[in-house]
CSV table of C-alpha atoms in Angstrom, one decimal:
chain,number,residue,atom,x,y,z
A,10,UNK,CA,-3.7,20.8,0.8
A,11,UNK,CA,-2.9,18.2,-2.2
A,12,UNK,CA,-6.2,18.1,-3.1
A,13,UNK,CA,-6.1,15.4,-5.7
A,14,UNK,CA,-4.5,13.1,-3.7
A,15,UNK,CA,-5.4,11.0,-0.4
A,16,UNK,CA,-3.4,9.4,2.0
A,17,UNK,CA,-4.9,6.4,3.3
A,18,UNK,CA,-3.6,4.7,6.6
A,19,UNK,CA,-5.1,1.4,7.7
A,20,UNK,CA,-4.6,1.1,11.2
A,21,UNK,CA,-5.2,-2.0,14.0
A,22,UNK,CA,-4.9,-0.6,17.3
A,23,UNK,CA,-2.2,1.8,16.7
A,24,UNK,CA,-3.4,4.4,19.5
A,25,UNK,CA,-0.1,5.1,20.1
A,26,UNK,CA,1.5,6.3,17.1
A,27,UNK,CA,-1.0,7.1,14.3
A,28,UNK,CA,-1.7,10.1,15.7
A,29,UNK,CA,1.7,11.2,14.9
A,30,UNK,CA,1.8,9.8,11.3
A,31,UNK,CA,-1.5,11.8,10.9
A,32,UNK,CA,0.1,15.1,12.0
A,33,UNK,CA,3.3,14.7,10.2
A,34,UNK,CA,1.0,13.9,7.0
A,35,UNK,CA,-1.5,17.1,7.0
A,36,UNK,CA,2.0,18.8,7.5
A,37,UNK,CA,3.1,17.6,4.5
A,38,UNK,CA,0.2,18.9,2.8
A,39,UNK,CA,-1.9,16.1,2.3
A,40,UNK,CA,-5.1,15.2,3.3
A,41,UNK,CA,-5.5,11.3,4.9
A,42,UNK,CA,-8.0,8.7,5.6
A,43,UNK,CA,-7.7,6.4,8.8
A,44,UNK,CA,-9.6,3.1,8.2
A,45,UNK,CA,-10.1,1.7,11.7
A,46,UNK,CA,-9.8,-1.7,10.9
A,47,UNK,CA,-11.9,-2.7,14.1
A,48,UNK,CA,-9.7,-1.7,16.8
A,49,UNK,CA,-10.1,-2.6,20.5
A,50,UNK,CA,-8.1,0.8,21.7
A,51,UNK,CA,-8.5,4.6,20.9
A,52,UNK,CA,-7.0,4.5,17.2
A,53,UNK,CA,-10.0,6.4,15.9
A,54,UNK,CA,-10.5,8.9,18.3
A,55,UNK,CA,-6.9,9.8,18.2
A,56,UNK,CA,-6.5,9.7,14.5
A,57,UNK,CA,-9.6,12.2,14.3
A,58,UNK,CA,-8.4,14.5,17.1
A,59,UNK,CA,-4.9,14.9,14.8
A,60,UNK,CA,-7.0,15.7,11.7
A,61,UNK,CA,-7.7,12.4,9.7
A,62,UNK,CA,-10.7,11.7,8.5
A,63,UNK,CA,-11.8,8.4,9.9
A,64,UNK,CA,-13.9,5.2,8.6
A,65,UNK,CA,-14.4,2.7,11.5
A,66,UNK,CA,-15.1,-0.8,10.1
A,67,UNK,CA,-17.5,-3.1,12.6
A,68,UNK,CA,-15.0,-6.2,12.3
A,69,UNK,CA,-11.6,-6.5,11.9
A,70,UNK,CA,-11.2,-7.5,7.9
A,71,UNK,CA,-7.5,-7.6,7.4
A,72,UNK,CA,-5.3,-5.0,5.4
A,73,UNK,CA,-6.6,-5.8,2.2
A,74,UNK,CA,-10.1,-5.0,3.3
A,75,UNK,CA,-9.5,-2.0,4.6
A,76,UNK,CA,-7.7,-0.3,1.5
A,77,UNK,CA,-10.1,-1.6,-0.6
A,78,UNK,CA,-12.3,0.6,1.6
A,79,UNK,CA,-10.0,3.5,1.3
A,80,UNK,CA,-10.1,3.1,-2.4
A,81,UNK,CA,-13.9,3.3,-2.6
A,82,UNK,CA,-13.8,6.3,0.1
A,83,UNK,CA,-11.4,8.1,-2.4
A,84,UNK,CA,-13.4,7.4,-5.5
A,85,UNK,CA,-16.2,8.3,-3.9
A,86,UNK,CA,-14.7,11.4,-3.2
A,87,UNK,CA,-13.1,12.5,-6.4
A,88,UNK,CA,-9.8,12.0,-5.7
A,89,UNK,CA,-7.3,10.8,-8.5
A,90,UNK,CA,-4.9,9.0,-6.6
A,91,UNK,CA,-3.9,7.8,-3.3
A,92,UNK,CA,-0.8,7.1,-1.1
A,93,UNK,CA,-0.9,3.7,0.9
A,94,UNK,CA,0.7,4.6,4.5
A,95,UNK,CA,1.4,2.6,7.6
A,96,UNK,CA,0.4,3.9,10.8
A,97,UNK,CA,3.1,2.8,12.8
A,98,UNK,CA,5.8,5.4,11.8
A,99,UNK,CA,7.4,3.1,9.4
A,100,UNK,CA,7.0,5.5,6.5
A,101,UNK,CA,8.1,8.9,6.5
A,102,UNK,CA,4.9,11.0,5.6
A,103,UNK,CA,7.7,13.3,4.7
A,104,UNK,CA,8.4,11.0,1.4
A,105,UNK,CA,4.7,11.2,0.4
A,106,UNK,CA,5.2,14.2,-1.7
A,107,UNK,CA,8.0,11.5,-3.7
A,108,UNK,CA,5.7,9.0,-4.8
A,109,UNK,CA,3.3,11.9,-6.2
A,110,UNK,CA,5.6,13.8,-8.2
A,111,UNK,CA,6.9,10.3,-9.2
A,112,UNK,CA,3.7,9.4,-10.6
A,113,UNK,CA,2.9,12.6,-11.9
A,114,UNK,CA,6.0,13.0,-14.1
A,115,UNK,CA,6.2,9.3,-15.4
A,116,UNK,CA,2.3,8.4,-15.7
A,117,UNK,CA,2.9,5.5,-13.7
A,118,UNK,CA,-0.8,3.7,-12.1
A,119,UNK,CA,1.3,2.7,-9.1
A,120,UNK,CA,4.4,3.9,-8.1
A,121,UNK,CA,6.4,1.8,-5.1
A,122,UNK,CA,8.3,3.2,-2.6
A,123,UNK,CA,11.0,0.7,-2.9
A,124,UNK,CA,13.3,-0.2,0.3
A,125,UNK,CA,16.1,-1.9,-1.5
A,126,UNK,CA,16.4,0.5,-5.0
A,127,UNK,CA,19.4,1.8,-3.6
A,128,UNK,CA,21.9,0.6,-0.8
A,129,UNK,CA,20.6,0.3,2.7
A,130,UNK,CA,20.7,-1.4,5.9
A,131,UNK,CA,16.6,-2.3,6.0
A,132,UNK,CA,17.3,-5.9,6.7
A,133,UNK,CA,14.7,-8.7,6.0
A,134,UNK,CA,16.4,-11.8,7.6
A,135,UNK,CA,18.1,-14.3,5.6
A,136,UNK,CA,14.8,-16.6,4.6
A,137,UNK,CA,12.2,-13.7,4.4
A,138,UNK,CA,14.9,-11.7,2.0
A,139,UNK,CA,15.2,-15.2,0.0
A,140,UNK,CA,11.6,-14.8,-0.5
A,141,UNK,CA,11.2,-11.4,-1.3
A,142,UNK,CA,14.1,-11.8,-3.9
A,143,UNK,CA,12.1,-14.9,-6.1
A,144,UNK,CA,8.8,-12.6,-5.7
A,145,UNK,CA,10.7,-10.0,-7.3
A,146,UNK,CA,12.1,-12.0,-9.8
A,147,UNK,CA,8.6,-12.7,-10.9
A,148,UNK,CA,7.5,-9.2,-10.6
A,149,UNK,CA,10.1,-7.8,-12.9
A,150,UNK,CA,8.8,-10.3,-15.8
A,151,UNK,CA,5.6,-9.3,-15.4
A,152,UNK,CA,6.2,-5.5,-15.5
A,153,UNK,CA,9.0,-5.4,-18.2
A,154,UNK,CA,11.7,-3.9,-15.5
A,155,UNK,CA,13.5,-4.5,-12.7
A,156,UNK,CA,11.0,-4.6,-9.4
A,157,UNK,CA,13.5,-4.8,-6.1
A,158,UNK,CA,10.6,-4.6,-3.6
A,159,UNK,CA,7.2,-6.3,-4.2
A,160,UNK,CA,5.8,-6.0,-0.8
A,161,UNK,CA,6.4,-2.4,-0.1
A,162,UNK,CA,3.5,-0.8,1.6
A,163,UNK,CA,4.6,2.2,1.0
A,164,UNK,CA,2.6,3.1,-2.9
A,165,UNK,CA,1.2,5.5,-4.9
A,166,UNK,CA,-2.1,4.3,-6.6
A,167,UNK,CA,-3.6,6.4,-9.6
A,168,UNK,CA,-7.0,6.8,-11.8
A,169,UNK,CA,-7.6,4.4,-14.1
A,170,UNK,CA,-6.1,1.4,-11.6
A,171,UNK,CA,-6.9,3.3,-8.3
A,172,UNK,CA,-11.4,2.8,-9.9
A,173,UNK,CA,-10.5,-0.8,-10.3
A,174,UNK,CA,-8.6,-1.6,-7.1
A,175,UNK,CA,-11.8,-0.1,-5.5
A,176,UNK,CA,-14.4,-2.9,-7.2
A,177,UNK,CA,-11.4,-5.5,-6.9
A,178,UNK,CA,-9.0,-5.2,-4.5
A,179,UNK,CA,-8.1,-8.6,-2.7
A,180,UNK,CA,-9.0,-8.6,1.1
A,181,UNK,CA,-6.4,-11.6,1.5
A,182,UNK,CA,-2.9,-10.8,3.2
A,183,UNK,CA,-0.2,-10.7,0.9
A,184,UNK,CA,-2.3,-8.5,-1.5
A,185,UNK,CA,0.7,-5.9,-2.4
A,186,UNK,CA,2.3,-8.6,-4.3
A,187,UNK,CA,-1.0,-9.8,-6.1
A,188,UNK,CA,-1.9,-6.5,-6.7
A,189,UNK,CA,1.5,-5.7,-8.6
A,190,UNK,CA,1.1,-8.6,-10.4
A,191,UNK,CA,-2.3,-8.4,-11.3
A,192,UNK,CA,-1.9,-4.5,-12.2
A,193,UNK,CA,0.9,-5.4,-14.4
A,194,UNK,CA,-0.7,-8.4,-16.3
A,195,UNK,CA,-3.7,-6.0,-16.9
A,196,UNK,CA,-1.1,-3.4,-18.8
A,197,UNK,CA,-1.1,-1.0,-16.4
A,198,UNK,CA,2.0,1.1,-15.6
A,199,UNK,CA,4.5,0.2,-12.5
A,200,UNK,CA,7.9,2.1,-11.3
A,201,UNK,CA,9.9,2.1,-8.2
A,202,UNK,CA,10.9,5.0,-6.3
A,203,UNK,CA,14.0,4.6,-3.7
A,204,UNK,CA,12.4,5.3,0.0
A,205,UNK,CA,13.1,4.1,3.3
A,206,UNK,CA,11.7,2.6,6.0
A,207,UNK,CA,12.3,2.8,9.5
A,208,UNK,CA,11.6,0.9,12.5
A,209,UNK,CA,7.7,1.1,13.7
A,210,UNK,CA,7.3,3.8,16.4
A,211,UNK,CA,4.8,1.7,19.0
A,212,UNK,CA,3.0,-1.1,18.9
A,213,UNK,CA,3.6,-4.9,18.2
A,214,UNK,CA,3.8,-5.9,14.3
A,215,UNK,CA,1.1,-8.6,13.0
A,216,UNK,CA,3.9,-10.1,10.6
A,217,UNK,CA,3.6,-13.6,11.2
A,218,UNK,CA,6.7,-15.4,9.2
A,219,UNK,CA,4.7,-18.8,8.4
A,220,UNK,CA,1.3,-17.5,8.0
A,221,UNK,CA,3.8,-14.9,5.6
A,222,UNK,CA,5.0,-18.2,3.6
A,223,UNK,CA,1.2,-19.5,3.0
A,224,UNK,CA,-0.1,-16.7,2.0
A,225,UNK,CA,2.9,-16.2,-0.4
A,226,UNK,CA,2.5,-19.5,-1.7
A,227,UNK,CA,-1.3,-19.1,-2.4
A,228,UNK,CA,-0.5,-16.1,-4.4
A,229,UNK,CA,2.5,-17.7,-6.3
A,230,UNK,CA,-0.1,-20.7,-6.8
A,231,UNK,CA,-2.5,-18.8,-8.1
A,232,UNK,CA,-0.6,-16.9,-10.8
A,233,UNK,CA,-0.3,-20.5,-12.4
A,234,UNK,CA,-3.8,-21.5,-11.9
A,235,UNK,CA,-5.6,-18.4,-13.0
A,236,UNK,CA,-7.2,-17.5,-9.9
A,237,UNK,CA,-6.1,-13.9,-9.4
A,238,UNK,CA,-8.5,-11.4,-8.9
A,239,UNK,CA,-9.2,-9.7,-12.3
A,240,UNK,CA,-9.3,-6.0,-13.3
A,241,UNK,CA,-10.5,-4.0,-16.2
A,242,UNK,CA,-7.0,-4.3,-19.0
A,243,UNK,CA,-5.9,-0.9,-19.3
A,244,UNK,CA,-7.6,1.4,-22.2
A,245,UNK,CA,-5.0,2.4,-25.0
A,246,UNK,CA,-5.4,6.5,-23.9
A,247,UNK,CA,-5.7,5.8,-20.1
């Protein structure tokens, strides 16, 4: 096992194929948390059967809740970094071993598994990939770089950011992009890493395009107004 590193795999009723990420993640040599994000099927009990370790929350909270529990589970636990994973089959657990050796050679804080880096055929829709193009536009001021993908996922989270995403992280939807920003604003390292994503394995997605739009437009919003959530700046030998 990767012992300094945790997988964590938020999961809303995913009976049906998070058993199978879980597997294909312990194979990879990594050890993995399922947050149960208050699932009405057997999510847990299958996720624990393939190996994971399991938190169950009492109430559905949203994504951004249940990372932010992740994150305290693998503080908790001494871990130095984690690996964000769906648990629908969209990410290859396979790549997980990318995004680590990716932030271990560059000293990134997080490291994104980008779906448009390099050529593809991942397609978005025409006013989604509009979208995700002005988000990245912003992204890639605020980091310094060029950011192609500012909703990925599919990350790598390390110690010193990985502490404050535990205290901080926002429960909201949308909270890959804040998060970037917010990371990046607070002097802390971002790269991309070309991945890929494919199609989810079971299930129905929760993507909702126009609750997708108001959540993006809060977040955009708030960069103006100030009202990001705040994290630690990042310490000059961090």
């Amino acid at each position: 096992m990767t012992s300094s590193c945790l997988v964590i795999i938020p999961a809303l009723n995913e009976e049906l194929s998070v058993g199978m990420v879980v597997r294909r993640t312990v194979e990879s040599g990594f050890s993995c948390l399922v947050v149960d994000d208050g699932s009405r099927d057997n999510t847990a009990d299958v996720a624990r059967r393939a190996g994971a370790h399991v938190v169950t929350m009492p109430i559905n909270l949203g994504i951004g809740g249940a990372l932010r529990c992740g994150f305290r589970w693998a503080v908790a636990h001494g871990y130095h970094s984690v690996v964000q994973c769906d648990a629908d089959g969209q990410h290859s657990p396979e790549l997980i071993s990318q995004l680590v050796t990716t932030q271990e050679s560059t000293g990134a804080h997080l490291v994104i598994g980008s779906r448009f880096l390099e050529a593809g055929n991942y397609d978005v829709g025409i006013a989604r990939g509009w979208l995700m193009k002005r988000m990245a536009t912003l992204a890639s001021r605020a980091v310094g770089t060029s950011m192609t993908d500012t909703t990925s996922g599919f990350r790598c989270i390390a110690q010193p950011l990985l502490g404050e995403f535990a205290l901080h992280y926002p429960v909201e939807y949308m909270e890959s992009f804040e998060a970037l920003m917010v990371a990046a604003d607070a002097g802390y390292k971002v790269v991309e890493v070309a991945s890929q994503m494919s199609h989810r394995v079971a299930g129905i997605a929760s993507n909702n395009p126009l609750r997708s739009m108001g959540f993006t437009a809060r977040v955009l919003l708030g960069g103006f107004l100030g009202t990001r959530f705040k994290i630690s700046p990042l310490h000059p030998s961090a």
